[in-house]
């Protein structure tokens, strides 16, 4: 029970975007509710409907129905995930596996003694057989609960921060504008982003917050360059 309470408390430590701007009454309602996901879904849908009625949100009906469909699909996936966490693993199946492993652990040395004359080789073969099946059983137990705080577990807090980073990117003024074509040519030019950024940086029109490209990998890192000189130095360090 203590572990369950700790896991529940850990879920409420995930990073949220501007949760402090919500009024106290709503925060209290979420805290006291036993169906927090359903309550938040209802609020989101109600907010969309009110925004449409007040002409704050004006989108075609097909796009609106698609948005509601995605919200419903997310709730369906959530309930499927809740089945995995709330419905216990079949007790007879788990006990049968444990009994079979115990019988295998006890019977393997006896069988090896009939086929191997050396005690050392018998111990080695017996250990290999028992170790392999025990490892497979432990791996299956870990796969049943992939989330946690162990080194090889899936970190839900990191996934939440990554999603928040993408949401913040969509709210930035420079990402809310639609890109425009600034020049027209008779022929189709085939350039990569690296070539275009080099050309803009050499002409002094490079953006001040252009991301570096990791050396030798071709992946974009998240560390922004502060000056055009830094950006040019990072680009010139790339080698095909």
mmCIF file of C-alpha atoms in Angstrom, residues 66-79:
data_model
loop_
_atom_site.group_PDB
_atom_site.id
_atom_site.type_symbol
_atom_site.label_atom_id
_atom_site.label_comp_id
_atom_site.label_asym_id
_atom_site.label_seq_id
_atom_site.Cartn_x
_atom_site.Cartn_y
_atom_site.Cartn_z
ATOM 1 C CA UNK A 66 -11.845 15.551 -35.506
ATOM 2 C CA UNK A 67 -10.616 17.345 -32.394
ATOM 3 C CA UNK A 68 -13.353 15.788 -30.260
ATOM 4 C CA UNK A 69 -12.604 12.407 -31.806
ATOM 5 C CA UNK A 70 -8.925 12.661 -30.849
ATOM 6 C CA UNK A 71 -9.880 13.583 -27.288
ATOM 7 C CA UNK A 72 -12.194 10.588 -27.095
ATOM 8 C CA UNK A 73 -9.516 8.301 -28.543
ATOM 9 C CA UNK A 74 -7.089 9.497 -25.891
ATOM 10 C CA UNK A 75 -9.564 8.676 -23.126
ATOM 11 C CA UNK A 76 -10.185 5.231 -24.629
ATOM 12 C CA UNK A 77 -6.438 4.562 -24.675
ATOM 13 C CA UNK A 78 -6.228 5.784 -21.078
ATOM 14 C CA UNK A 79 -8.905 3.325 -19.959
#
